[in-house]
Amino acid sequence: MHDSLNEIDYGTPQRTAAREVTLDIDGTAVTVPEGTSLMRAAAQAGVQVPKLCATDSLEPFGSCRLCLVEIEGRKGYPASCTTPAEAGMQVRTQTPKLLALRKGVMELYLSDLPPDAAGAQAPSNELQHMVAATGVEGVRYGFGGASHASDAKDESNPYFTYDPAQCIVCNRCVRACEETQGTFALTISGRGFASRVSAGQNESFMDSECVSCGACVAACPTDALKEKTLIAIGQPERSVVTTCGYCGVGCGFKAEIKGDEVVRMVPWKDGKANEGHACVKGRFAWGYASHKDRITRPMIREKITDPWREVSWDEAIGHAASEFKRIQAKYGRDAIGGLTSSRCTNEEAYLVQKLVRAAFGNNNVDTCARVCHSPTGYGLGVTLGTSAGTQTFKSVEQADVILVIGANPTDAHPVFGSRMKKRLREGAQLIVVDPRRIDLVRSPHVRAAHHLQLRPGTNVAVVTALAHVIVGEGLVDQAYVAERCEQKSFNEWRAFVARPENSPEATEAETGVPAAELRAAARLYATAGNAAIYYGLGVTEHSQGSTAVIAIANLAMATGNVGREGVGLNPLRGQNNVQGSCDMGSFPHELTGYRHVSDSTVRASFEEAWGVDINPEPGLRIPNMFDAALAGTFMGLYCQGEDIVQSDPDTQHVAAAMMAMECIVVQDIFLNETAKYAHVLLPGSSFLEKDGTFTNAERRISRVRKIVPPLGGWGDWEVTMKLSNALGYPMNYTHPSEIMDEIAALTPTFSGVSFDKIDRMGGSVQWPCNESSPDGTPTMHVGRFVRGKGRFLVTQYVASDEKVTRKFPLLLTTGRILSQYNVGAQTRRTENNQWHAEDVLEIHPHDAEERGIRHGDWVGIQSRVGDTVLHADVTERVRPGVVYTTFHFPESGANVITTDNSDWATNCPEYKVTAVQVTRVMQPSKWQQEYSRFNRIQEALLKEREEAGHAVAAK
């Protein structure tokens, strides 16, 4: 997968048609689907027609006039990119007349450009390649005439520059913004020679609606739009295909490298999840990997009030192992545990849970999915039989109606969001269920047919009311249910949802959703053809998160919308490998492939392979670990690549638990909030330094390849091995591929997976991949459900314990924003801060006016567990009675005010419902003042370590 820097670009999108036609191109017969452009047909015949405005990712445009051809029996010289192939055509692409025409066109282009525009060829500059292809050596019209050389460059964007002097107004950037990204931020202003690309209303790129996805930069055939890193570092020398380390979309990228330095990340056209598109994070925000804050040397300290002491790897590992042994000898085998990371690879997560079970001798392992998608695992498992989404991302292109509930794809999963918007522009209908008006509700060329703006915490009531309408109006797909589902469970569910108390009218007062609007949405979902559900943390992070997942599974089964393209249940996973970390046995009750530790047959296979006995009793979940630490029975933690102090709810409770432990080992790339409570700090590796695999939200296992050596000297998997060996349990893998081979040998759904298989399959494969599905499984539950018959379950709505009162009259809910990611450890160390430099509180104008709050004021947010202070954003995005914030900045203290309420089945925290009061204030909260003081102490301790290191180096 080490690609060259150049890719074949056939010039126009691939067409599929039932009928094929045969034609002659330059004496070669070629057969293509009807409707294929002559340009693509020529490429299939081995002929590359010169072009500038055409690209295989955009609709044909026909403006550059370079791709002209001759067709026997027709007058003129049509553009090959816009002319469809017909049976019997005789096409010539290379004739003296065509060569003269192309040279003339190219000379006209060059006459408007600076003299260096036709200079030495660079892989990123198609214009220079076309100069060579057309044989132009001089320009008859001369350089130095009228040009745009004096026009100012737009340097406003931190990642790329726009130089109008290099622009040929080919429209590719404008079309990419419209067709690929769907933002419509660019246009062509002016006429004739005065034409130029404009962002917004002749604004700078930074001031416009541009979302910096980079589609325009990728589409530009000249140096008009160019990455600043390419300008600063120079042309790359090689490229390596890898997978993005941000969200659960799992975009494929070509990392372009010069020496050991990354020059740029180019979206990989063959990446199945993204097909050549990207977002501002994956495309540009990778600089954190070489940030000055990176931890590159192991450090230890006895107490968190001591300065850090830099030590060798052997001393750090030996100290950690010694402390874990001491704690187990003093408090018992179950007194320590570990956390796997959703930012690390499958192989690394597997090793951590193996370390806990085989070396620690218990099942005290958990992962961040506990606080995000654990209800997905439970809810889909009990209804359908497997704990994962059912479709590919591409499946949305066949959806007729799309139900988005508790998710914000354009901010949290933007590449998929762009794919969804494209389908909506083509005519699919949209239903949004969200307490906030997300961009999908109303944006350029996209408008939701229904926005069910429910009150936070009432998801189950709303989805059950949708089912009430579908059952009551006879919209159930009876044939599907009879063939695919348990009749008894369906009958019980049908009787339950048909009750009058579950009607839209009866639930309207509780949910805040007008009954008529809900009824119309239910009819649309049930009758529109292919209906797909996409959901996120707004479904799972509730006290009834698992119930809500079950409710939407009931809805999909009742309407026959599972088991084919364009339908299904699609949880939008938050982090790059949250699906994979779950697959790898990171929960305390499950081994790999979601098999319970109490199953003696499953346990026996691992015991034989690992040479140890495995405890049949589930271990501690993350919240249980905190409670046990405060009780004095859980005293040691190995935390790889997670920041639980910032990400988990009720921060003060978490911090107290951290303080109570005797040995916390943190393995990370930065001194994050959790590391400030650590006793051992081990350098982690970024995704650019990893070999292994990630698994995205569509169950796609994709290769991650090492681009640069780990700054700390070792990969995360190697560090875990060192710790295991020091504890007395031997691990001696020589490459992550061997770890995957072990995973495959022990996990039925992965039995056909190997690095070689993934490479042969073009870079990724979707599980289940085994003997019955050797090429993977793009769509789940085709013909039958994994569990056999689909199971309906009653979803009784139970109101959250978090109720508004006179003291706390507002409901706080939380979410993400496009430019930042998760706890912000990565994106906060990039130029993405220019878009979002702090978390703010969105509050409705009515609620703000009642409290004398104006836009930009400092406001205090108080809940029953804590308080913090943020700037106010007065907006109608939220409904009256609801406030909203993000959680990307630790100093914001968003989780200081979230409570320990959690899902009944999985302990997933109820981040989305917190009763609060908001008031205008003049200073930070007491917690923020204490946080600043604690931070200053920790920074001083780190500085002592640095100064001590400099002194040693000087000697």
PDB file of C-alpha atoms in Angstrom, residues 6-210:
ATOM      1  CA  ASN A   6       0.294  10.207  -8.661  1.00  0.00           C
ATOM      2  CA  GLU A   7      -3.074   8.533  -9.121  1.00  0.00           C
ATOM      3  CA  ILE A   8      -4.892   7.777 -12.332  1.00  0.00           C
ATOM      4  CA  ASP A   9      -7.751  10.230 -12.733  1.00  0.00           C
ATOM      5  CA  TYR A  10     -10.175   9.154 -15.429  1.00  0.00           C
ATOM      6  CA  GLY A  11     -11.721  12.583 -15.567  1.00  0.00           C
ATOM      7  CA  THR A  12     -15.400  11.862 -14.936  1.00  0.00           C
ATOM      8  CA  PRO A  13     -17.372   9.828 -12.395  1.00  0.00           C
ATOM      9  CA  GLN A  14     -17.841   6.128 -13.154  1.00  0.00           C
ATOM     10  CA  ARG A  15     -21.270   5.324 -14.615  1.00  0.00           C
ATOM     11  CA  THR A  16     -23.139   2.080 -14.204  1.00  0.00           C
ATOM     12  CA  ALA A  17     -25.771   0.943 -16.671  1.00  0.00           C
ATOM     13  CA  ALA A  18     -27.485  -2.293 -17.608  1.00  0.00           C
ATOM     14  CA  ARG A  19     -26.651  -1.860 -21.311  1.00  0.00           C
ATOM     15  CA  GLU A  20     -23.125  -1.737 -22.713  1.00  0.00           C
ATOM     16  CA  VAL A  21     -21.961  -0.153 -25.964  1.00  0.00           C
ATOM     17  CA  THR A  22     -18.891  -0.762 -28.111  1.00  0.00           C
ATOM     18  CA  LEU A  23     -17.066   2.022 -29.906  1.00  0.00           C
ATOM     19  CA  ASP A  24     -13.702   2.667 -31.550  1.00  0.00           C
ATOM     20  CA  ILE A  25     -11.187   5.027 -29.976  1.00  0.00           C
ATOM     21  CA  ASP A  26      -8.006   5.664 -31.962  1.00  0.00           C
ATOM     22  CA  GLY A  27      -8.367   2.289 -33.647  1.00  0.00           C
ATOM     23  CA  THR A  28      -9.054   0.328 -30.465  1.00  0.00           C
ATOM     24  CA  ALA A  29     -12.433  -1.225 -29.781  1.00  0.00           C
ATOM     25  CA  VAL A  30     -13.672  -0.567 -26.256  1.00  0.00           C
ATOM     26  CA  THR A  31     -16.857  -1.669 -24.500  1.00  0.00           C
ATOM     27  CA  VAL A  32     -18.272   0.510 -21.719  1.00  0.00           C
ATOM     28  CA  PRO A  33     -21.595   1.002 -19.909  1.00  0.00           C
ATOM     29  CA  GLU A  34     -24.012   3.214 -21.778  1.00  0.00           C
ATOM     30  CA  GLY A  35     -23.643   6.814 -20.595  1.00  0.00           C
ATOM     31  CA  THR A  36     -19.896   6.571 -19.950  1.00  0.00           C
ATOM     32  CA  SER A  37     -18.058   9.691 -21.075  1.00  0.00           C
ATOM     33  CA  LEU A  38     -15.704   9.481 -24.026  1.00  0.00           C
ATOM     34  CA  MET A  39     -12.914  10.600 -21.698  1.00  0.00           C
ATOM     35  CA  ARG A  40     -13.383   7.606 -19.422  1.00  0.00           C
ATOM     36  CA  ALA A  41     -13.863   5.274 -22.387  1.00  0.00           C
ATOM     37  CA  ALA A  42     -10.584   6.553 -23.810  1.00  0.00           C
ATOM     38  CA  ALA A  43      -8.835   5.928 -20.489  1.00  0.00           C
ATOM     39  CA  GLN A  44     -10.163   2.367 -20.545  1.00  0.00           C
ATOM     40  CA  ALA A  45      -8.587   2.003 -23.974  1.00  0.00           C
ATOM     41  CA  GLY A  46      -5.282   3.246 -22.536  1.00  0.00           C
ATOM     42  CA  VAL A  47      -5.572   6.778 -23.940  1.00  0.00           C
ATOM     43  CA  GLN A  48      -5.221   9.763 -21.597  1.00  0.00           C
ATOM     44  CA  VAL A  49      -7.000  12.781 -23.061  1.00  0.00           C
ATOM     45  CA  PRO A  50      -5.608  16.138 -21.833  1.00  0.00           C
ATOM     46  CA  LYS A  51      -7.927  17.928 -19.400  1.00  0.00           C
ATOM     47  CA  LEU A  52      -8.072  20.619 -16.735  1.00  0.00           C
ATOM     48  CA  CYS A  53     -11.661  21.105 -15.584  1.00  0.00           C
ATOM     49  CA  ALA A  54     -12.537  17.407 -15.417  1.00  0.00           C
ATOM     50  CA  THR A  55     -11.962  15.101 -12.457  1.00  0.00           C
ATOM     51  CA  ASP A  56     -13.336  11.686 -11.595  1.00  0.00           C
ATOM     52  CA  SER A  57     -14.949  12.935  -8.380  1.00  0.00           C
ATOM     53  CA  LEU A  58     -17.051  15.703  -9.977  1.00  0.00           C
ATOM     54  CA  GLU A  59     -19.768  15.900 -12.584  1.00  0.00           C
ATOM     55  CA  PRO A  60     -18.467  16.812 -16.071  1.00  0.00           C
ATOM     56  CA  PHE A  61     -18.347  20.530 -16.778  1.00  0.00           C
ATOM     57  CA  GLY A  62     -16.769  21.002 -20.203  1.00  0.00           C
ATOM     58  CA  SER A  63     -15.209  24.426 -19.700  1.00  0.00           C
ATOM     59  CA  CYS A  64     -11.459  24.022 -20.187  1.00  0.00           C
ATOM     60  CA  ARG A  65     -11.661  22.979 -23.875  1.00  0.00           C
ATOM     61  CA  LEU A  66      -8.542  20.820 -23.632  1.00  0.00           C
ATOM     62  CA  CYS A  67     -10.294  17.455 -23.887  1.00  0.00           C
ATOM     63  CA  LEU A  68     -11.691  18.050 -27.375  1.00  0.00           C
ATOM     64  CA  VAL A  69     -12.028  15.045 -29.682  1.00  0.00           C
ATOM     65  CA  GLU A  70     -13.135  14.325 -33.251  1.00  0.00           C
ATOM     66  CA  ILE A  71     -16.088  12.027 -33.951  1.00  0.00           C
ATOM     67  CA  GLU A  72     -16.489  10.645 -37.444  1.00  0.00           C
ATOM     68  CA  GLY A  73     -19.634  11.964 -39.107  1.00  0.00           C
ATOM     69  CA  ARG A  74     -20.060  14.895 -36.682  1.00  0.00           C
ATOM     70  CA  LYS A  75     -19.104  18.504 -37.049  1.00  0.00           C
ATOM     71  CA  GLY A  76     -16.990  20.357 -34.531  1.00  0.00           C
ATOM     72  CA  TYR A  77     -14.841  19.214 -31.682  1.00  0.00           C
ATOM     73  CA  PRO A  78     -16.922  18.148 -28.683  1.00  0.00           C
ATOM     74  CA  ALA A  79     -15.539  17.934 -25.149  1.00  0.00           C
ATOM     75  CA  SER A  80     -14.872  14.298 -24.311  1.00  0.00           C
ATOM     76  CA  CYS A  81     -15.790  14.779 -20.637  1.00  0.00           C
ATOM     77  CA  THR A  82     -19.405  15.744 -21.437  1.00  0.00           C
ATOM     78  CA  THR A  83     -20.009  13.573 -24.513  1.00  0.00           C
ATOM     79  CA  PRO A  84     -21.484  10.125 -23.773  1.00  0.00           C
ATOM     80  CA  ALA A  85     -20.241   7.067 -25.592  1.00  0.00           C
ATOM     81  CA  GLU A  86     -22.572   5.601 -28.220  1.00  0.00           C
ATOM     82  CA  ALA A  87     -22.481   2.289 -30.030  1.00  0.00           C
ATOM     83  CA  GLY A  88     -20.436   2.382 -33.237  1.00  0.00           C
ATOM     84  CA  MET A  89     -18.750   5.742 -32.605  1.00  0.00           C
ATOM     85  CA  GLN A  90     -15.421   6.322 -34.348  1.00  0.00           C
ATOM     86  CA  VAL A  91     -13.489   8.654 -32.058  1.00  0.00           C
ATOM     87  CA  ARG A  92     -10.071  10.230 -32.604  1.00  0.00           C
ATOM     88  CA  THR A  93      -8.264  11.840 -29.686  1.00  0.00           C
ATOM     89  CA  GLN A  94      -4.912  12.620 -31.323  1.00  0.00           C
ATOM     90  CA  THR A  95      -4.906  14.505 -34.635  1.00  0.00           C
ATOM     91  CA  PRO A  96      -2.895  17.502 -35.892  1.00  0.00           C
ATOM     92  CA  LYS A  97      -5.991  19.695 -35.667  1.00  0.00           C
ATOM     93  CA  LEU A  98      -6.730  18.650 -32.081  1.00  0.00           C
ATOM     94  CA  LEU A  99      -3.098  19.223 -31.106  1.00  0.00           C
ATOM     95  CA  ALA A 100      -3.215  22.740 -32.576  1.00  0.00           C
ATOM     96  CA  LEU A 101      -6.469  23.550 -30.802  1.00  0.00           C
ATOM     97  CA  ARG A 102      -5.142  22.305 -27.468  1.00  0.00           C
ATOM     98  CA  LYS A 103      -1.914  24.254 -27.828  1.00  0.00           C
ATOM     99  CA  GLY A 104      -3.866  27.404 -28.571  1.00  0.00           C
ATOM    100  CA  VAL A 105      -6.089  26.910 -25.526  1.00  0.00           C
ATOM    101  CA  MET A 106      -3.096  26.254 -23.287  1.00  0.00           C
ATOM    102  CA  GLU A 107      -1.277  29.345 -24.563  1.00  0.00           C
ATOM    103  CA  LEU A 108      -4.331  31.451 -23.723  1.00  0.00           C
ATOM    104  CA  TYR A 109      -4.351  30.059 -20.186  1.00  0.00           C
ATOM    105  CA  LEU A 110      -0.649  30.735 -19.738  1.00  0.00           C
ATOM    106  CA  SER A 111      -0.888  34.280 -21.083  1.00  0.00           C
ATOM    107  CA  ASP A 112      -2.979  35.201 -18.020  1.00  0.00           C
ATOM    108  CA  LEU A 113      -0.645  33.515 -15.531  1.00  0.00           C
ATOM    109  CA  PRO A 114       2.751  34.389 -14.029  1.00  0.00           C
ATOM    110  CA  PRO A 115       5.774  33.243 -16.064  1.00  0.00           C
ATOM    111  CA  ASP A 116       6.592  30.471 -13.564  1.00  0.00           C
ATOM    112  CA  ALA A 117       3.186  28.815 -13.987  1.00  0.00           C
ATOM    113  CA  ALA A 118       4.588  26.525 -16.691  1.00  0.00           C
ATOM    114  CA  GLY A 119       7.761  25.750 -14.738  1.00  0.00           C
ATOM    115  CA  ALA A 120       9.143  22.507 -13.379  1.00  0.00           C
ATOM    116  CA  GLN A 121       6.511  19.842 -12.958  1.00  0.00           C
ATOM    117  CA  ALA A 122       5.190  19.066  -9.479  1.00  0.00           C
ATOM    118  CA  PRO A 123       2.827  16.187  -8.637  1.00  0.00           C
ATOM    119  CA  SER A 124       0.276  18.624  -7.225  1.00  0.00           C
ATOM    120  CA  ASN A 125       0.140  20.893 -10.268  1.00  0.00           C
ATOM    121  CA  GLU A 126      -1.902  19.444 -13.114  1.00  0.00           C
ATOM    122  CA  LEU A 127      -1.492  22.603 -15.211  1.00  0.00           C
ATOM    123  CA  GLN A 128       2.231  21.973 -15.527  1.00  0.00           C
ATOM    124  CA  HIS A 129       1.553  18.387 -16.598  1.00  0.00           C
ATOM    125  CA  MET A 130      -0.908  19.596 -19.233  1.00  0.00           C
ATOM    126  CA  VAL A 131       1.654  22.084 -20.559  1.00  0.00           C
ATOM    127  CA  ALA A 132       3.916  19.116 -21.170  1.00  0.00           C
ATOM    128  CA  ALA A 133       1.103  16.951 -22.536  1.00  0.00           C
ATOM    129  CA  THR A 134       0.090  19.555 -25.125  1.00  0.00           C
ATOM    130  CA  GLY A 135       3.673  20.288 -26.152  1.00  0.00           C
ATOM    131  CA  VAL A 136       3.543  24.028 -25.424  1.00  0.00           C
ATOM    132  CA  GLU A 137       7.055  25.512 -25.267  1.00  0.00           C
ATOM    133  CA  GLY A 138       6.323  29.210 -25.715  1.00  0.00           C
ATOM    134  CA  VAL A 139       3.387  31.574 -25.566  1.00  0.00           C
ATOM    135  CA  ARG A 140       2.698  33.601 -28.699  1.00  0.00           C
ATOM    136  CA  TYR A 141       0.633  36.136 -26.770  1.00  0.00           C
ATOM    137  CA  GLY A 142       3.497  36.763 -24.366  1.00  0.00           C
ATOM    138  CA  PHE A 143       3.621  36.905 -20.587  1.00  0.00           C
ATOM    139  CA  GLY A 144       3.319  40.182 -18.787  1.00  0.00           C
ATOM    140  CA  GLY A 145       0.076  41.337 -20.324  1.00  0.00           C
ATOM    141  CA  ALA A 146      -3.069  41.727 -18.280  1.00  0.00           C
ATOM    142  CA  SER A 147      -2.979  39.277 -15.372  1.00  0.00           C
ATOM    143  CA  HIS A 148      -3.976  38.848 -11.756  1.00  0.00           C
ATOM    144  CA  ALA A 149      -0.383  38.968 -10.523  1.00  0.00           C
ATOM    145  CA  SER A 150      -1.067  42.076  -8.474  1.00  0.00           C
ATOM    146  CA  ASP A 151      -4.130  40.581  -6.759  1.00  0.00           C
ATOM    147  CA  ALA A 152      -3.516  39.925  -3.082  1.00  0.00           C
ATOM    148  CA  LYS A 153      -3.251  36.354  -1.897  1.00  0.00           C
ATOM    149  CA  ASP A 154      -5.814  35.184   0.629  1.00  0.00           C
ATOM    150  CA  GLU A 155      -3.663  33.883   3.481  1.00  0.00           C
ATOM    151  CA  SER A 156      -6.455  34.000   6.062  1.00  0.00           C
ATOM    152  CA  ASN A 157      -6.939  30.230   6.377  1.00  0.00           C
ATOM    153  CA  PRO A 158      -4.305  28.695   8.649  1.00  0.00           C
ATOM    154  CA  TYR A 159      -3.911  25.631   6.452  1.00  0.00           C
ATOM    155  CA  PHE A 160      -4.021  26.765   2.826  1.00  0.00           C
ATOM    156  CA  THR A 161      -3.586  29.837   0.679  1.00  0.00           C
ATOM    157  CA  TYR A 162      -5.514  31.149  -2.334  1.00  0.00           C
ATOM    158  CA  ASP A 163      -3.465  32.898  -5.019  1.00  0.00           C
ATOM    159  CA  PRO A 164      -5.743  34.442  -7.690  1.00  0.00           C
ATOM    160  CA  ALA A 165      -2.719  34.961  -9.933  1.00  0.00           C
ATOM    161  CA  GLN A 166      -2.488  31.173 -10.388  1.00  0.00           C
ATOM    162  CA  CYS A 167      -6.238  30.635 -10.887  1.00  0.00           C
ATOM    163  CA  ILE A 168      -7.596  29.555 -14.287  1.00  0.00           C
ATOM    164  CA  VAL A 169     -11.258  29.780 -13.169  1.00  0.00           C
ATOM    165  CA  CYS A 170     -11.897  26.143 -14.033  1.00  0.00           C
ATOM    166  CA  ASN A 171     -14.675  25.936 -11.403  1.00  0.00           C
ATOM    167  CA  ARG A 172     -13.301  22.719  -9.930  1.00  0.00           C
ATOM    168  CA  CYS A 173     -13.009  24.189  -6.431  1.00  0.00           C
ATOM    169  CA  VAL A 174     -16.526  25.630  -6.613  1.00  0.00           C
ATOM    170  CA  ARG A 175     -17.946  22.343  -7.820  1.00  0.00           C
ATOM    171  CA  ALA A 176     -16.069  20.379  -5.141  1.00  0.00           C
ATOM    172  CA  CYS A 177     -17.524  22.656  -2.464  1.00  0.00           C
ATOM    173  CA  GLU A 178     -21.005  22.056  -3.855  1.00  0.00           C
ATOM    174  CA  GLU A 179     -20.955  18.424  -4.998  1.00  0.00           C
ATOM    175  CA  THR A 180     -18.521  16.799  -2.579  1.00  0.00           C
ATOM    176  CA  GLN A 181     -18.737  18.890   0.588  1.00  0.00           C
ATOM    177  CA  GLY A 182     -22.202  20.436   0.171  1.00  0.00           C
ATOM    178  CA  THR A 183     -21.330  23.729   1.869  1.00  0.00           C
ATOM    179  CA  PHE A 184     -21.744  26.026  -1.180  1.00  0.00           C
ATOM    180  CA  ALA A 185     -19.213  28.459   0.281  1.00  0.00           C
ATOM    181  CA  LEU A 186     -17.451  29.261  -3.008  1.00  0.00           C
ATOM    182  CA  THR A 187     -18.577  30.964  -6.172  1.00  0.00           C
ATOM    183  CA  ILE A 188     -17.158  32.657  -9.267  1.00  0.00           C
ATOM    184  CA  SER A 189     -17.498  36.426  -9.049  1.00  0.00           C
ATOM    185  CA  GLY A 190     -16.996  38.876 -11.874  1.00  0.00           C
ATOM    186  CA  ARG A 191     -17.171  38.301 -15.616  1.00  0.00           C
ATOM    187  CA  GLY A 192     -14.662  37.697 -18.372  1.00  0.00           C
ATOM    188  CA  PHE A 193     -11.111  38.515 -17.407  1.00  0.00           C
ATOM    189  CA  ALA A 194     -12.304  39.818 -14.013  1.00  0.00           C
ATOM    190  CA  SER A 195     -13.639  36.382 -13.044  1.00  0.00           C
ATOM    191  CA  ARG A 196     -12.177  34.911  -9.881  1.00  0.00           C
ATOM    192  CA  VAL A 197     -13.002  32.444  -7.149  1.00  0.00           C
ATOM    193  CA  SER A 198     -14.706  34.081  -4.189  1.00  0.00           C
ATOM    194  CA  ALA A 199     -15.476  32.725  -0.752  1.00  0.00           C
ATOM    195  CA  GLY A 200     -18.887  33.820   0.487  1.00  0.00           C
ATOM    196  CA  GLN A 201     -19.790  37.383  -0.511  1.00  0.00           C
ATOM    197  CA  ASN A 202     -16.254  38.328  -1.590  1.00  0.00           C
ATOM    198  CA  GLU A 203     -15.028  37.531   1.918  1.00  0.00           C
ATOM    199  CA  SER A 204     -11.783  35.956   2.991  1.00  0.00           C
ATOM    200  CA  PHE A 205     -11.841  32.174   3.291  1.00  0.00           C
ATOM    201  CA  MET A 206     -11.629  32.485   7.063  1.00  0.00           C
ATOM    202  CA  ASP A 207     -14.574  34.873   7.294  1.00  0.00           C
ATOM    203  CA  SER A 208     -16.798  32.871   4.944  1.00  0.00           C
ATOM    204  CA  GLU A 209     -18.878  29.730   5.496  1.00  0.00           C
ATOM    205  CA  CYS A 210     -15.948  27.601   4.294  1.00  0.00           C
TER     206      CYS A 210
END
